[in-house]
PDB file of C-alpha atoms in Angstrom:
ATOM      1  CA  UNK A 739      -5.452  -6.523  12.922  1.00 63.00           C
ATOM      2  CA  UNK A 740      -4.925  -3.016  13.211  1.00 74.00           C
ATOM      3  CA  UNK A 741      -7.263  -0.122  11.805  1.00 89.00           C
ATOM      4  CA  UNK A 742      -6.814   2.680   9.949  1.00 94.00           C
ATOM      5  CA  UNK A 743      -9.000   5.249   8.467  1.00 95.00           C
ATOM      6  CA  UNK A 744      -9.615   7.962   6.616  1.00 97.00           C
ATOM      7  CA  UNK A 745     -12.139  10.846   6.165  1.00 97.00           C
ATOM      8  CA  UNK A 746     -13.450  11.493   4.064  1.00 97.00           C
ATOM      9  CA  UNK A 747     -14.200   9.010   1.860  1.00 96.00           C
ATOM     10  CA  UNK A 748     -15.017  10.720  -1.205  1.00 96.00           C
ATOM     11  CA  UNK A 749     -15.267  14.657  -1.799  1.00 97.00           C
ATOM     12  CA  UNK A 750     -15.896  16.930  -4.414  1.00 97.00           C
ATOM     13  CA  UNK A 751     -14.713  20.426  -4.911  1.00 96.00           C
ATOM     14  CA  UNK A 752     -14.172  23.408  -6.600  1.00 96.00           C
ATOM     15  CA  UNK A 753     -10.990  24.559  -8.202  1.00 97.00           C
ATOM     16  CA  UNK A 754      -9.183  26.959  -5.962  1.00 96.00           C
ATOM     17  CA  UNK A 755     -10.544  25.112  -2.721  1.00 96.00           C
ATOM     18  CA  UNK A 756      -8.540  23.372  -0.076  1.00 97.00           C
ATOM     19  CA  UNK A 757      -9.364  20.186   0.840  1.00 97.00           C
ATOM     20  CA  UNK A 758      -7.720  18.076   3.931  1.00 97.00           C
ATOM     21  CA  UNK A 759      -8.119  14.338   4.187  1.00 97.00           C
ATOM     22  CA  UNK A 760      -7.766  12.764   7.730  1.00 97.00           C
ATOM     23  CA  UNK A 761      -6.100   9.833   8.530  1.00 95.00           C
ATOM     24  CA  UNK A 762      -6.339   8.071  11.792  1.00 94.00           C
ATOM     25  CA  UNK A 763      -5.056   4.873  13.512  1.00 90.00           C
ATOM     26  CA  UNK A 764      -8.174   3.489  15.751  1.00 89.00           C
ATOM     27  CA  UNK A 765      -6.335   0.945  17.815  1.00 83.00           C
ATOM     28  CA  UNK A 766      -2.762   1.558  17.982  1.00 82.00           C
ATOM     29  CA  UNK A 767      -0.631   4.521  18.017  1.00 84.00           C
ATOM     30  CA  UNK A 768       1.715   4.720  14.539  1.00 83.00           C
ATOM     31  CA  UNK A 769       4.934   6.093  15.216  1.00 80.00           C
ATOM     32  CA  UNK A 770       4.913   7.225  10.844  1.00 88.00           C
ATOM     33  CA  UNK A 771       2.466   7.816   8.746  1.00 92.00           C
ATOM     34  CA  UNK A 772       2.794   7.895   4.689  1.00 95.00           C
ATOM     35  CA  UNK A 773       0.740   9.344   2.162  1.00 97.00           C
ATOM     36  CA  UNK A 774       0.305   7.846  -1.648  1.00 97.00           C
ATOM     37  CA  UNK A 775      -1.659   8.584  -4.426  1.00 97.00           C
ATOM     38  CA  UNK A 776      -2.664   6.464  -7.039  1.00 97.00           C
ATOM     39  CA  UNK A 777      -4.642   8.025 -10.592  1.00 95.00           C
ATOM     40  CA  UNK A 778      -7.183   5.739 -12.352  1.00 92.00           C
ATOM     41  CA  UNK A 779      -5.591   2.839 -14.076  1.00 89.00           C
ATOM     42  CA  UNK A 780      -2.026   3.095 -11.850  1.00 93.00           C
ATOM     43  CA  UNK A 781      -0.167   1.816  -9.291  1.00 93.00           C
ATOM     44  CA  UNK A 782       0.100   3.641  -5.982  1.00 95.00           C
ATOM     45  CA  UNK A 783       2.902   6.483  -5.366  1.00 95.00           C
ATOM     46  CA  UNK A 784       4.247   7.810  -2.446  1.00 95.00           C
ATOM     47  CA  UNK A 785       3.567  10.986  -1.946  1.00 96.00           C
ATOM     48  CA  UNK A 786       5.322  11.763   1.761  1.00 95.00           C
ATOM     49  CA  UNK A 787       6.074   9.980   4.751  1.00 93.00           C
ATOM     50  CA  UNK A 788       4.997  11.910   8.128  1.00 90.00           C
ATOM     51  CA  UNK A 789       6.765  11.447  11.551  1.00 86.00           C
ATOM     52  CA  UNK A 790       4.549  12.984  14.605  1.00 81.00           C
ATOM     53  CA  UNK A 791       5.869  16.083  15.919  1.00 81.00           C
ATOM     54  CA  UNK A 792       8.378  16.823  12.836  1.00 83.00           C
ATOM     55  CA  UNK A 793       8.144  17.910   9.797  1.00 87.00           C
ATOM     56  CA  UNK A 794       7.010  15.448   7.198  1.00 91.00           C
ATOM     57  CA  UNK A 795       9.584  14.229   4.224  1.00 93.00           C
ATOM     58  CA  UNK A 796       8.404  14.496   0.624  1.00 95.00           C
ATOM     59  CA  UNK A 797       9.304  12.758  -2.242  1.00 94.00           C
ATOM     60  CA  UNK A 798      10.997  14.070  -5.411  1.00 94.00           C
ATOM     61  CA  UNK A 799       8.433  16.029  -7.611  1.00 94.00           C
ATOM     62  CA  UNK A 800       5.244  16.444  -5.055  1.00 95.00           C
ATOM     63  CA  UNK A 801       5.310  19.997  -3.863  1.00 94.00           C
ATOM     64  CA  UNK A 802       5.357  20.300   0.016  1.00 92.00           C
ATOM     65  CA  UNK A 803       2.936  23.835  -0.471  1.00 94.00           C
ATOM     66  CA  UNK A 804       0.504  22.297  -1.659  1.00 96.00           C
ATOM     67  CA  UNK A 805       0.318  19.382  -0.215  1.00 97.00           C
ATOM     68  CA  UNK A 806       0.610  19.958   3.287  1.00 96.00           C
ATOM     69  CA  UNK A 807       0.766  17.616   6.281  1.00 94.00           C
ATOM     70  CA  UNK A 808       0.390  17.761   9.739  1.00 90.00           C
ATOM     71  CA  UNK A 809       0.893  14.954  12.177  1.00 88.00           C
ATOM     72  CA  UNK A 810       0.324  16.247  15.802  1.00 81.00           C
ATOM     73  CA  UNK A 811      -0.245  13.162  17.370  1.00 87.00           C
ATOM     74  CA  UNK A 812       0.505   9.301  17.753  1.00 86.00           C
ATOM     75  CA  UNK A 813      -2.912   8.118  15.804  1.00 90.00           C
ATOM     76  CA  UNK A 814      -3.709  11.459  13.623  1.00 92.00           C
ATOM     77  CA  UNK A 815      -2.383  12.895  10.219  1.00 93.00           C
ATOM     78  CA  UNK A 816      -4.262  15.622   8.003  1.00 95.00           C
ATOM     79  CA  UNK A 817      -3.642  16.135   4.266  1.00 97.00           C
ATOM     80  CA  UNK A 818      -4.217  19.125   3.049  1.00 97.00           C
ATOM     81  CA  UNK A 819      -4.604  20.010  -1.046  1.00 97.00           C
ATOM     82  CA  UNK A 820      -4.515  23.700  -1.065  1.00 97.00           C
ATOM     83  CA  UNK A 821      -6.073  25.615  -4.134  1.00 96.00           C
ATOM     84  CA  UNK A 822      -6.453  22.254  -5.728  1.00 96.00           C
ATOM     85  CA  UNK A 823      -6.944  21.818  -9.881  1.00 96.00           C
ATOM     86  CA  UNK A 824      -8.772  19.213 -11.954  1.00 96.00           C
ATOM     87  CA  UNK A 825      -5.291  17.491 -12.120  1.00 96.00           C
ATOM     88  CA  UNK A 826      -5.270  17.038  -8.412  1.00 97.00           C
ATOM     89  CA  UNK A 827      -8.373  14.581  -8.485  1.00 97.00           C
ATOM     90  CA  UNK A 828      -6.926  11.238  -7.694  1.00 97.00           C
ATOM     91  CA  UNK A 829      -7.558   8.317  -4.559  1.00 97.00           C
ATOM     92  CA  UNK A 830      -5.458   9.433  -2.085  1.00 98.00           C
ATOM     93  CA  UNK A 831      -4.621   6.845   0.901  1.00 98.00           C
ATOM     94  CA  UNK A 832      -2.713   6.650   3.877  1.00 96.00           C
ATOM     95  CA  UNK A 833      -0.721   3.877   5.886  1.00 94.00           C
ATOM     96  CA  UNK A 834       0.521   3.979   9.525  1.00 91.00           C
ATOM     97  CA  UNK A 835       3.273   2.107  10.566  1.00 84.00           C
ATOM     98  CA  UNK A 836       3.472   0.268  13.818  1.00 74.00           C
ATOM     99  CA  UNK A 837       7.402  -0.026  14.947  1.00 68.00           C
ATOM    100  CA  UNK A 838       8.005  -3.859  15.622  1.00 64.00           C
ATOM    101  CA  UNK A 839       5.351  -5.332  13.752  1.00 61.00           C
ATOM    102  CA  UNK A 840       6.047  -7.860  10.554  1.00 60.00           C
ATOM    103  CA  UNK A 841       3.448  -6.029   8.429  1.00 62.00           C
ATOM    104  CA  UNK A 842       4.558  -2.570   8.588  1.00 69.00           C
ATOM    105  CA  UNK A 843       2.621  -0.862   7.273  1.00 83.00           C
ATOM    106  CA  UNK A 844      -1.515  -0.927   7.663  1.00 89.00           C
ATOM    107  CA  UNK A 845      -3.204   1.055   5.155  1.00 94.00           C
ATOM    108  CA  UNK A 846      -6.546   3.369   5.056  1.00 96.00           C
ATOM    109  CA  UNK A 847      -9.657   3.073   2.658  1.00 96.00           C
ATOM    110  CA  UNK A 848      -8.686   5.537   0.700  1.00 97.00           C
ATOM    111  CA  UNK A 849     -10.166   8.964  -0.113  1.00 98.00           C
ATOM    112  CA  UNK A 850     -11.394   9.915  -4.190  1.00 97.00           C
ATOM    113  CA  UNK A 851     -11.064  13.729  -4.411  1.00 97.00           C
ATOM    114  CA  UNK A 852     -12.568  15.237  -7.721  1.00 97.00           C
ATOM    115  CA  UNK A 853     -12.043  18.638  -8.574  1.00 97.00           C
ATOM    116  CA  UNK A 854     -14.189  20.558 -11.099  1.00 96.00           C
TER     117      UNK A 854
ATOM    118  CA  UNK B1348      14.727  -1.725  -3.456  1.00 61.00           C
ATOM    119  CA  UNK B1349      15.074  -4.502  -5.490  1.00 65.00           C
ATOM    120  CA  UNK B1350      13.284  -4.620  -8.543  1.00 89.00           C
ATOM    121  CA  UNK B1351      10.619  -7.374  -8.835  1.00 95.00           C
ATOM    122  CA  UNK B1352       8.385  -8.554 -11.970  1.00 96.00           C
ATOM    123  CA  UNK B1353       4.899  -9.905 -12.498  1.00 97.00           C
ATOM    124  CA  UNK B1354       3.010 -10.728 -14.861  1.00 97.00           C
ATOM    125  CA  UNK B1355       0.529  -8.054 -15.733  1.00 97.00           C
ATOM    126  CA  UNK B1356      -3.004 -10.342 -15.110  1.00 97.00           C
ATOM    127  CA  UNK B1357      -3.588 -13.851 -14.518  1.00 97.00           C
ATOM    128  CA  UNK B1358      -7.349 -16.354 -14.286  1.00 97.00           C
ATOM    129  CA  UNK B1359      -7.962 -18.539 -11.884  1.00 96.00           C
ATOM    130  CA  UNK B1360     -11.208 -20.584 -11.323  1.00 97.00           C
ATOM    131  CA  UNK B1361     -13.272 -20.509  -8.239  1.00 97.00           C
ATOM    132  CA  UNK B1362     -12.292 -22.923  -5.863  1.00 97.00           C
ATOM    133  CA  UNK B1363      -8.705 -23.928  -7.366  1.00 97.00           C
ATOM    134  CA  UNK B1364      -5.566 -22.637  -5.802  1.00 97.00           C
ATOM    135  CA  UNK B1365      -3.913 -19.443  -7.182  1.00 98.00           C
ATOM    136  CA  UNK B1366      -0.636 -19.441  -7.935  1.00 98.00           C
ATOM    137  CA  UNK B1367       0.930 -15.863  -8.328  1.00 98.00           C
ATOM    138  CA  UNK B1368       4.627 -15.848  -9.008  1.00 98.00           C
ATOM    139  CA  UNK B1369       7.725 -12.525  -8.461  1.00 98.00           C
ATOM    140  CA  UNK B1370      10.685 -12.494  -9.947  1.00 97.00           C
ATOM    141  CA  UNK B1371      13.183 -10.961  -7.710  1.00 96.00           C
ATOM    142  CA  UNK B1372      16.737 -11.805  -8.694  1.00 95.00           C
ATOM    143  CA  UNK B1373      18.458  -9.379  -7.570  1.00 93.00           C
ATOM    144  CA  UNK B1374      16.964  -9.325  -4.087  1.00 93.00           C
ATOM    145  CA  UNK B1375      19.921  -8.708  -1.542  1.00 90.00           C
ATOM    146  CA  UNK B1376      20.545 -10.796   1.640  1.00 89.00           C
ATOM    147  CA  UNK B1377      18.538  -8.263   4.424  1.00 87.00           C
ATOM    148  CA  UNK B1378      15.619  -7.566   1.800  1.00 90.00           C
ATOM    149  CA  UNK B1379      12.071  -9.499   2.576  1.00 91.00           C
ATOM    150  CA  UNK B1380       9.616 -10.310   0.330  1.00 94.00           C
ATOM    151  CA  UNK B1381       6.117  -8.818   0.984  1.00 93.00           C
ATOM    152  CA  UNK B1382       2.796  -9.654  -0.819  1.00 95.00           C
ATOM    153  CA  UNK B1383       0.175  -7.262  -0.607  1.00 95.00           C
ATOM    154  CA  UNK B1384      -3.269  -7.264  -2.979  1.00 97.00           C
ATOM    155  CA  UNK B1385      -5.895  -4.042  -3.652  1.00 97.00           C
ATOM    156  CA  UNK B1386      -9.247  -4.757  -4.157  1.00 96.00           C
ATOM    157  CA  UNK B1387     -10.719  -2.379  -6.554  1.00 91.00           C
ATOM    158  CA  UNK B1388     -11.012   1.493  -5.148  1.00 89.00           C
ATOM    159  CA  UNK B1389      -9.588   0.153  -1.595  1.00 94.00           C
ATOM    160  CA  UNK B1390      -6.502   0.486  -0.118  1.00 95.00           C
ATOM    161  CA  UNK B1391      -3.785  -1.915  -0.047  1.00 95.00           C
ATOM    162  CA  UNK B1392      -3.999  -5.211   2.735  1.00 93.00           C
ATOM    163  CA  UNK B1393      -1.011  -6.713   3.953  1.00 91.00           C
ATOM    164  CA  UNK B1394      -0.955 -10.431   2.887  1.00 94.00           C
ATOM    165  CA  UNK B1395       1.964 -12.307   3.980  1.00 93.00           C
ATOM    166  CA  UNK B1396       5.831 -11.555   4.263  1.00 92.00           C
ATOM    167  CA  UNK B1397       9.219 -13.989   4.290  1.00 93.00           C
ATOM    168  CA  UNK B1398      13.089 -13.557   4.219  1.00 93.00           C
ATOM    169  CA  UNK B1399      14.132 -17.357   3.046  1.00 92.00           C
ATOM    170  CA  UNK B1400      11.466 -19.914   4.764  1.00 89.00           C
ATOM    171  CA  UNK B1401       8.016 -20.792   3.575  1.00 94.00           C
ATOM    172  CA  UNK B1402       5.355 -19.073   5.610  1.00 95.00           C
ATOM    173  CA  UNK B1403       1.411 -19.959   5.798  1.00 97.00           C
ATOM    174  CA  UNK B1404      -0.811 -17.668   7.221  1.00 94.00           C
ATOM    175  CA  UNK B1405      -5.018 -17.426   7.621  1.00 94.00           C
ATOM    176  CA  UNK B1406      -5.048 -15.738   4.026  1.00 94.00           C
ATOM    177  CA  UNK B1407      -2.060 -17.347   1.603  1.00 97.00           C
ATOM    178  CA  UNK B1408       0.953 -19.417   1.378  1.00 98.00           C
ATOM    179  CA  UNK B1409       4.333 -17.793   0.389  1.00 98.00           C
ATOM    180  CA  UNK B1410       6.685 -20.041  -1.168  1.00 98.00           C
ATOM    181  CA  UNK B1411      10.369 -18.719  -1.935  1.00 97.00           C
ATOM    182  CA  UNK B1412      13.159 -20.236  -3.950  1.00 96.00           C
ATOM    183  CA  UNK B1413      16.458 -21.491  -2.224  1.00 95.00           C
ATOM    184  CA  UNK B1414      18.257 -18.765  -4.203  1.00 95.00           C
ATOM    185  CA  UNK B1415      15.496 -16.477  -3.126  1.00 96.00           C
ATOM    186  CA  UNK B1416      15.368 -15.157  -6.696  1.00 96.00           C
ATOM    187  CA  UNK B1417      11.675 -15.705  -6.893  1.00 97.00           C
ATOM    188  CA  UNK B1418       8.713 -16.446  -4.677  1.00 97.00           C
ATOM    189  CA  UNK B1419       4.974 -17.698  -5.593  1.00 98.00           C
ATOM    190  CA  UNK B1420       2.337 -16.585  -3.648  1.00 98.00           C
ATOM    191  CA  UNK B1421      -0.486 -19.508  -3.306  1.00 98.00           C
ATOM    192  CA  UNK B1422      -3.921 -18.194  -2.390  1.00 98.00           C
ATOM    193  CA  UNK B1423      -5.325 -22.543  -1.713  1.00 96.00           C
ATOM    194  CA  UNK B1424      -9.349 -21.935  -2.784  1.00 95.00           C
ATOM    195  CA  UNK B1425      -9.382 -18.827  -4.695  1.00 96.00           C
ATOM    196  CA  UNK B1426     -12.755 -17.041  -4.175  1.00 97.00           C
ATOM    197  CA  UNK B1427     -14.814 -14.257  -6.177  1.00 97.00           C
ATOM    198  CA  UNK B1428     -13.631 -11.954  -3.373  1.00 96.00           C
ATOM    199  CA  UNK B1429     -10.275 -12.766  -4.344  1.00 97.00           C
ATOM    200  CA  UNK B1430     -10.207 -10.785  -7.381  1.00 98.00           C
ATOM    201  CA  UNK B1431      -7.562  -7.774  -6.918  1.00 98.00           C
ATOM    202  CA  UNK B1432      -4.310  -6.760  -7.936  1.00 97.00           C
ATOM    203  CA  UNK B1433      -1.453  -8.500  -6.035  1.00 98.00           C
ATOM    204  CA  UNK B1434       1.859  -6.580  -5.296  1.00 97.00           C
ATOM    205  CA  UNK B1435       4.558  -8.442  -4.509  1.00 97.00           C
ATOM    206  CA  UNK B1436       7.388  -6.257  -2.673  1.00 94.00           C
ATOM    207  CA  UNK B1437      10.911  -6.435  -2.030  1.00 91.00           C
ATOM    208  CA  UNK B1438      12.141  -4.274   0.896  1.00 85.00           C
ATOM    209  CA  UNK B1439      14.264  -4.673   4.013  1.00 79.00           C
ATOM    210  CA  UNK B1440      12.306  -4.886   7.579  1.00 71.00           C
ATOM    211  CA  UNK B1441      11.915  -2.054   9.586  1.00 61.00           C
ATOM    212  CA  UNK B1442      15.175  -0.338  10.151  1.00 54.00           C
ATOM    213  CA  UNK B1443      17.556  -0.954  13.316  1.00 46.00           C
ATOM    214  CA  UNK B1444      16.299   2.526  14.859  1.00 48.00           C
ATOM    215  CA  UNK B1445      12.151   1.007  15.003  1.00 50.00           C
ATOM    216  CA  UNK B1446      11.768   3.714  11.583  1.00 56.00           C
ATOM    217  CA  UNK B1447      10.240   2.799   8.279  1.00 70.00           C
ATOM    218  CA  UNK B1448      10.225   3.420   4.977  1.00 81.00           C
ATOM    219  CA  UNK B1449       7.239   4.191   2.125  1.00 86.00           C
ATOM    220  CA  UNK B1450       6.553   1.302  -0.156  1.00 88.00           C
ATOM    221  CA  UNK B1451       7.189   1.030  -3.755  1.00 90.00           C
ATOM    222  CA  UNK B1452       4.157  -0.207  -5.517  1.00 93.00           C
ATOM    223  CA  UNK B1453       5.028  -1.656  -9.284  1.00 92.00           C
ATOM    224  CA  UNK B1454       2.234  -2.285 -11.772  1.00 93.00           C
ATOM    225  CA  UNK B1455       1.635  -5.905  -9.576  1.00 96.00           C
ATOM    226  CA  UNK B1456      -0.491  -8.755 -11.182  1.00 98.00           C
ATOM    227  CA  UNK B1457      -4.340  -8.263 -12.054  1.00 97.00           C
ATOM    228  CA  UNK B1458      -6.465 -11.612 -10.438  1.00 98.00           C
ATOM    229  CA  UNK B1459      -9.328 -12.266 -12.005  1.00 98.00           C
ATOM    230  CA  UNK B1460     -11.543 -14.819 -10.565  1.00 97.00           C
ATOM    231  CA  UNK B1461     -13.766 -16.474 -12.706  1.00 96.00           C
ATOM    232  CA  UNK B1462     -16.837 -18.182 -11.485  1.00 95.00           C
TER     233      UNK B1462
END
């Protein structure tokens, strides 16, 4: 099946830092890309859904400043928390989609960002 | 998307078959039905997906009412490893122009394998 995956895995920072989160597709180029977050004890929510070479679409209530993404390329999108806050800790993971294919949607590991 | 419902956890024994039912009644006549499960602080796998037929795959069965108002999802020897949550997901296929859209992740239904 196809791969997807993220760096990095886990990070830690400090409040006021930016952190971006890499998500790649190893064996097959994704023609979208989508972002969720899920907090402890809670179901996944989608946070945006990147198309390469446009501007990604956010959903209602996550703020495109902050968290900004960049999809130059066919099996690469960054996530960037800028100036992140102890309420931005959270597993963040990725999917790529793969136009034509049953599944979807093929998802990342996941990356847990704390921020003290 | 439609709405579907779960039950919040279920047990299973090692070995025995898992039966994990959706309620989806008001599922609409281009939506699939999608199962996928989350091992704990993983991402989401793809399991299985149908419109109105049973399907069998390596991993699970998928087993969908005539009416298509509900589904069961049948994992046939349950293992330790099987122990996630299980999100079962109504949504139409990819659209006409190749494009998708994000997934809608509800609460899904805890597994618990027991040994």
């Amino acid at each position: 099946g196809a791969v997807v995956s993220q760096h990095p895995s886990w990070v830690i920072c400090k409040s006021g830092t930016s952190v971006k989160i890499e998500c790649r597709s190893l064996d097959f180029q994704a023609t979208t890309m989508f972002w969720y977050r899920q907090f402890p004890k809670q179901s996944l929510m989608l946070m945006a859904t990147s198309n390469e070479g446009s501007k990604a679409t956010y959903e209602q209530g996550v703020e495109k400043d902050k968290f900004l993404i960049n999809h130059a390329s066919l099996t690469l999108s960054t996530l960037t928390v800028t100036s992140a806050h102890p309420e931005d800790s959270s597993f963040y993971i990725c999917s790529a989609h793969i136009s034509g294919r049953g599944e979807t949607q093929y998802f990342g590991p996941g990356t847990r960002l704390l921020v003290l | 998307d439609a709405k579907t419902t779960q039950p919040t956890s279920m047990d299973c024994a090692e070995g025995r078959a898992a039966n994990l039912p959706c309620n989806h009644s008001t599922i609409s006549g281009n939506e699939y039905v999608y199962w996928y499960r989350q091992i704990h602080s993983q991402g989401p796998q793809y399991i299985i997906h149908g419109l109105k037929n049973n399907e069998t795959n390596e991993m699970a069965s998928l087993i969908i009412t005539e009416d298509r108002k509900s589904s069961t999802l049948i994992l046939p020897h349950a293992t330790l490893r099987d122990t996630a949550v299980y999100y079962c997901i109504v949504r139409p296929r990819d659209s006409a122009g190749g494009g998708a859209d994000g997934l809608t992740f509800g609460k899904g239904t805890h597994l618990i394998i027991q040994p």
